PDB file of C-alpha atoms in Angstrom:
ATOM      1  CA  UNK A   1      75.651  71.215 108.430  1.00 59.00           C
ATOM      2  CA  UNK A   2      77.911  70.455 111.388  1.00 63.00           C
ATOM      3  CA  UNK A   3      80.687  72.601 109.905  1.00 91.00           C
ATOM      4  CA  UNK A   4      78.306  75.562 109.555  1.00 94.00           C
ATOM      5  CA  UNK A   5      77.213  75.247 113.182  1.00 95.00           C
ATOM      6  CA  UNK A   6      80.815  74.848 114.349  1.00 95.00           C
ATOM      7  CA  UNK A   7      81.793  77.869 112.256  1.00 96.00           C
ATOM      8  CA  UNK A   8      78.983  79.985 113.697  1.00 97.00           C
ATOM      9  CA  UNK A   9      79.932  78.949 117.246  1.00 97.00           C
ATOM     10  CA  UNK A  10      83.615  79.526 116.524  1.00 97.00           C
ATOM     11  CA  UNK A  11      82.725  82.939 115.116  1.00 97.00           C
ATOM     12  CA  UNK A  12      80.932  83.817 118.347  1.00 97.00           C
ATOM     13  CA  UNK A  13      83.865  82.752 120.508  1.00 98.00           C
ATOM     14  CA  UNK A  14      86.473  84.427 118.280  1.00 98.00           C
ATOM     15  CA  UNK A  15      84.461  87.654 118.089  1.00 96.00           C
ATOM     16  CA  UNK A  16      84.116  87.781 121.879  1.00 96.00           C
ATOM     17  CA  UNK A  17      87.866  87.358 122.353  1.00 96.00           C
ATOM     18  CA  UNK A  18      88.571  89.884 119.587  1.00 94.00           C
ATOM     19  CA  UNK A  19      86.173  92.392 121.130  1.00 91.00           C
ATOM     20  CA  UNK A  20      87.802  92.073 124.545  1.00 91.00           C
ATOM     21  CA  UNK A  21      91.162  92.791 122.911  1.00 91.00           C
ATOM     22  CA  UNK A  22      89.652  95.783 121.074  1.00 87.00           C
ATOM     23  CA  UNK A  23      88.207  97.200 124.265  1.00 85.00           C
ATOM     24  CA  UNK A  24      91.582  96.919 126.003  1.00 86.00           C
ATOM     25  CA  UNK A  25      92.997  99.024 123.158  1.00 75.00           C
ATOM     26  CA  UNK A  26      91.614 102.475 122.485  1.00 70.00           C
ATOM     27  CA  UNK A  27      88.198 101.750 124.013  1.00 71.00           C
ATOM     28  CA  UNK A  28      86.448 103.614 121.202  1.00 74.00           C
ATOM     29  CA  UNK A  29      83.566 102.307 119.134  1.00 80.00           C
ATOM     30  CA  UNK A  30      84.341  99.626 116.544  1.00 82.00           C
ATOM     31  CA  UNK A  31      84.804 100.737 112.912  1.00 81.00           C
ATOM     32  CA  UNK A  32      81.374  99.251 112.205  1.00 86.00           C
ATOM     33  CA  UNK A  33      79.912 102.113 114.268  1.00 88.00           C
ATOM     34  CA  UNK A  34      81.326 104.473 111.624  1.00 84.00           C
ATOM     35  CA  UNK A  35      79.542 102.399 108.979  1.00 85.00           C
ATOM     36  CA  UNK A  36      76.228 102.722 110.835  1.00 90.00           C
ATOM     37  CA  UNK A  37      76.832 106.459 111.343  1.00 89.00           C
ATOM     38  CA  UNK A  38      77.554 106.933 107.639  1.00 83.00           C
ATOM     39  CA  UNK A  39      74.119 105.655 106.700  1.00 86.00           C
ATOM     40  CA  UNK A  40      72.144 106.819 109.750  1.00 90.00           C
ATOM     41  CA  UNK A  41      73.816 110.209 110.179  1.00 88.00           C
ATOM     42  CA  UNK A  42      75.672 111.399 113.235  1.00 88.00           C
ATOM     43  CA  UNK A  43      78.927 110.367 114.828  1.00 90.00           C
ATOM     44  CA  UNK A  44      80.271 106.828 115.338  1.00 87.00           C
ATOM     45  CA  UNK A  45      80.153 107.331 119.117  1.00 89.00           C
ATOM     46  CA  UNK A  46      76.362 107.689 118.770  1.00 91.00           C
ATOM     47  CA  UNK A  47      76.186 104.168 117.326  1.00 92.00           C
ATOM     48  CA  UNK A  48      78.570 102.176 119.522  1.00 90.00           C
ATOM     49  CA  UNK A  49      76.001  99.482 120.392  1.00 92.00           C
ATOM     50  CA  UNK A  50      74.527  99.045 116.887  1.00 93.00           C
ATOM     51  CA  UNK A  51      78.096  99.053 115.588  1.00 91.00           C
ATOM     52  CA  UNK A  52      79.035  96.337 118.069  1.00 92.00           C
ATOM     53  CA  UNK A  53      75.990  94.274 117.067  1.00 94.00           C
ATOM     54  CA  UNK A  54      76.966  94.601 113.403  1.00 92.00           C
ATOM     55  CA  UNK A  55      80.534  93.644 114.335  1.00 93.00           C
ATOM     56  CA  UNK A  56      79.248  90.461 115.988  1.00 95.00           C
ATOM     57  CA  UNK A  57      77.132  89.590 112.959  1.00 96.00           C
ATOM     58  CA  UNK A  58      80.186  89.976 110.710  1.00 95.00           C
ATOM     59  CA  UNK A  59      82.320  87.861 113.050  1.00 96.00           C
ATOM     60  CA  UNK A  60      79.767  85.082 113.344  1.00 97.00           C
ATOM     61  CA  UNK A  61      79.143  84.906 109.589  1.00 97.00           C
ATOM     62  CA  UNK A  62      82.895  85.043 108.896  1.00 97.00           C
ATOM     63  CA  UNK A  63      83.323  82.027 111.186  1.00 97.00           C
ATOM     64  CA  UNK A  64      80.838  80.016 109.133  1.00 97.00           C
ATOM     65  CA  UNK A  65      82.484  81.137 105.882  1.00 97.00           C
ATOM     66  CA  UNK A  66      85.854  79.931 107.189  1.00 97.00           C
ATOM     67  CA  UNK A  67      84.490  76.572 108.383  1.00 96.00           C
ATOM     68  CA  UNK A  68      82.794  75.904 105.054  1.00 95.00           C
ATOM     69  CA  UNK A  69      85.388  77.566 102.825  1.00 96.00           C
ATOM     70  CA  UNK A  70      88.537  75.827 104.042  1.00 95.00           C
ATOM     71  CA  UNK A  71      87.372  72.332 102.979  1.00 93.00           C
ATOM     72  CA  UNK A  72      86.182  73.761  99.647  1.00 93.00           C
ATOM     73  CA  UNK A  73      89.779  74.840  99.042  1.00 94.00           C
ATOM     74  CA  UNK A  74      90.887  71.253  99.606  1.00 93.00           C
ATOM     75  CA  UNK A  75      92.352  71.970 103.030  1.00 93.00           C
ATOM     76  CA  UNK A  76      91.501  70.385 106.359  1.00 91.00           C
ATOM     77  CA  UNK A  77      90.891  71.733 109.836  1.00 91.00           C
ATOM     78  CA  UNK A  78      91.549  68.285 111.338  1.00 88.00           C
ATOM     79  CA  UNK A  79      94.882  69.267 112.901  1.00 91.00           C
ATOM     80  CA  UNK A  80      94.790  72.024 115.495  1.00 95.00           C
ATOM     81  CA  UNK A  81      98.177  73.362 114.351  1.00 96.00           C
ATOM     82  CA  UNK A  82      97.079  73.578 110.720  1.00 96.00           C
ATOM     83  CA  UNK A  83      93.722  75.062 111.739  1.00 96.00           C
ATOM     84  CA  UNK A  84      95.449  77.779 113.799  1.00 97.00           C
ATOM     85  CA  UNK A  85      97.782  78.542 110.882  1.00 97.00           C
ATOM     86  CA  UNK A  86      94.859  78.777 108.463  1.00 97.00           C
ATOM     87  CA  UNK A  87      92.986  80.925 110.978  1.00 97.00           C
ATOM     88  CA  UNK A  88      95.984  83.246 111.223  1.00 97.00           C
ATOM     89  CA  UNK A  89      96.016  83.648 107.439  1.00 97.00           C
ATOM     90  CA  UNK A  90      92.246  84.188 107.440  1.00 97.00           C
ATOM     91  CA  UNK A  91      92.557  86.879 110.111  1.00 97.00           C
ATOM     92  CA  UNK A  92      95.147  88.687 107.977  1.00 96.00           C
ATOM     93  CA  UNK A  93      92.907  88.419 104.901  1.00 95.00           C
ATOM     94  CA  UNK A  94      89.997  89.852 106.906  1.00 94.00           C
ATOM     95  CA  UNK A  95      92.238  92.666 108.155  1.00 92.00           C
ATOM     96  CA  UNK A  96      93.383  93.588 104.656  1.00 91.00           C
ATOM     97  CA  UNK A  97      89.843  93.378 103.297  1.00 87.00           C
ATOM     98  CA  UNK A  98      88.516  95.445 106.186  1.00 85.00           C
ATOM     99  CA  UNK A  99      91.130  98.157 105.783  1.00 83.00           C
ATOM    100  CA  UNK A 100      91.149  98.303 101.994  1.00 82.00           C
ATOM    101  CA  UNK A 101      87.435  97.922 101.303  1.00 83.00           C
ATOM    102  CA  UNK A 102      85.437  98.933 104.381  1.00 80.00           C
ATOM    103  CA  UNK A 103      87.682 101.580 105.927  1.00 80.00           C
ATOM    104  CA  UNK A 104      89.144 103.210 102.834  1.00 80.00           C
ATOM    105  CA  UNK A 105      86.584 102.662 100.070  1.00 79.00           C
ATOM    106  CA  UNK A 106      83.281 102.606 101.935  1.00 78.00           C
ATOM    107  CA  UNK A 107      84.007 104.880 104.902  1.00 79.00           C
ATOM    108  CA  UNK A 108      86.688 107.075 103.327  1.00 81.00           C
ATOM    109  CA  UNK A 109      88.892 106.655 106.418  1.00 80.00           C
ATOM    110  CA  UNK A 110      92.647 106.826 106.316  1.00 84.00           C
ATOM    111  CA  UNK A 111      93.737 104.788 109.338  1.00 78.00           C
ATOM    112  CA  UNK A 112      96.821 105.976 111.208  1.00 82.00           C
ATOM    113  CA  UNK A 113      99.592 103.654 112.337  1.00 86.00           C
ATOM    114  CA  UNK A 114      98.066 102.907 115.745  1.00 84.00           C
ATOM    115  CA  UNK A 115      94.690 102.064 114.198  1.00 82.00           C
ATOM    116  CA  UNK A 116      96.370  99.783 111.647  1.00 84.00           C
ATOM    117  CA  UNK A 117      98.290  98.018 114.415  1.00 89.00           C
ATOM    118  CA  UNK A 118      95.173  97.557 116.570  1.00 88.00           C
ATOM    119  CA  UNK A 119      93.039  96.484 113.609  1.00 86.00           C
ATOM    120  CA  UNK A 120      95.698  93.988 112.551  1.00 89.00           C
ATOM    121  CA  UNK A 121      96.245  92.615 116.028  1.00 93.00           C
ATOM    122  CA  UNK A 122      92.570  92.002 116.775  1.00 93.00           C
ATOM    123  CA  UNK A 123      91.971  90.342 113.404  1.00 94.00           C
ATOM    124  CA  UNK A 124      94.937  88.029 113.920  1.00 97.00           C
ATOM    125  CA  UNK A 125      93.527  87.201 117.369  1.00 97.00           C
ATOM    126  CA  UNK A 126      90.139  86.500 115.759  1.00 97.00           C
ATOM    127  CA  UNK A 127      91.658  84.171 113.173  1.00 98.00           C
ATOM    128  CA  UNK A 128      93.834  82.268 115.637  1.00 98.00           C
ATOM    129  CA  UNK A 129      90.953  81.753 118.095  1.00 98.00           C
ATOM    130  CA  UNK A 130      88.616  80.701 115.273  1.00 97.00           C
ATOM    131  CA  UNK A 131      91.175  78.247 113.918  1.00 97.00           C
ATOM    132  CA  UNK A 132      91.871  76.841 117.383  1.00 97.00           C
ATOM    133  CA  UNK A 133      88.158  76.412 118.098  1.00 97.00           C
ATOM    134  CA  UNK A 134      87.502  74.600 114.841  1.00 96.00           C
ATOM    135  CA  UNK A 135      90.749  72.619 114.970  1.00 95.00           C
ATOM    136  CA  UNK A 136      89.908  71.388 118.463  1.00 94.00           C
ATOM    137  CA  UNK A 137      86.729  69.855 117.039  1.00 90.00           C
ATOM    138  CA  UNK A 138      84.569  71.119 119.882  1.00 85.00           C
ATOM    139  CA  UNK A 139      81.379  70.909 117.806  1.00 79.00           C
ATOM    140  CA  UNK A 140      82.564  68.574 115.059  1.00 66.00           C
TER     141      UNK A 140
END
């Protein structure tokens, strides 16, 4: 249970840092706003806040998945260096999944180079912060 709580907390922290980085980028709504708009109708800009809330839910749940999933793979988050490395890999996996599944398949978006770079950068930031948080054992 402690790993789930640590993962949820790490997801909160990592999502906050990721969101700050996103907002320093293009300043537009997160891609999750396009997901809300697809089902609710309208433009993503109309759903910036619900999109941000959905983005936080994804980030928090993804933190718990990481905290529980890493030990299930036989790996350990006991070393901060290893945890950061695993977080980096996890951020890249989330980026690829987000671009291939959510952006392209679900939303029908074809991200341009700048969007790919921003999307990649913020997901790497997310993974590194999540790994560092869990590796530091703050809530272990």
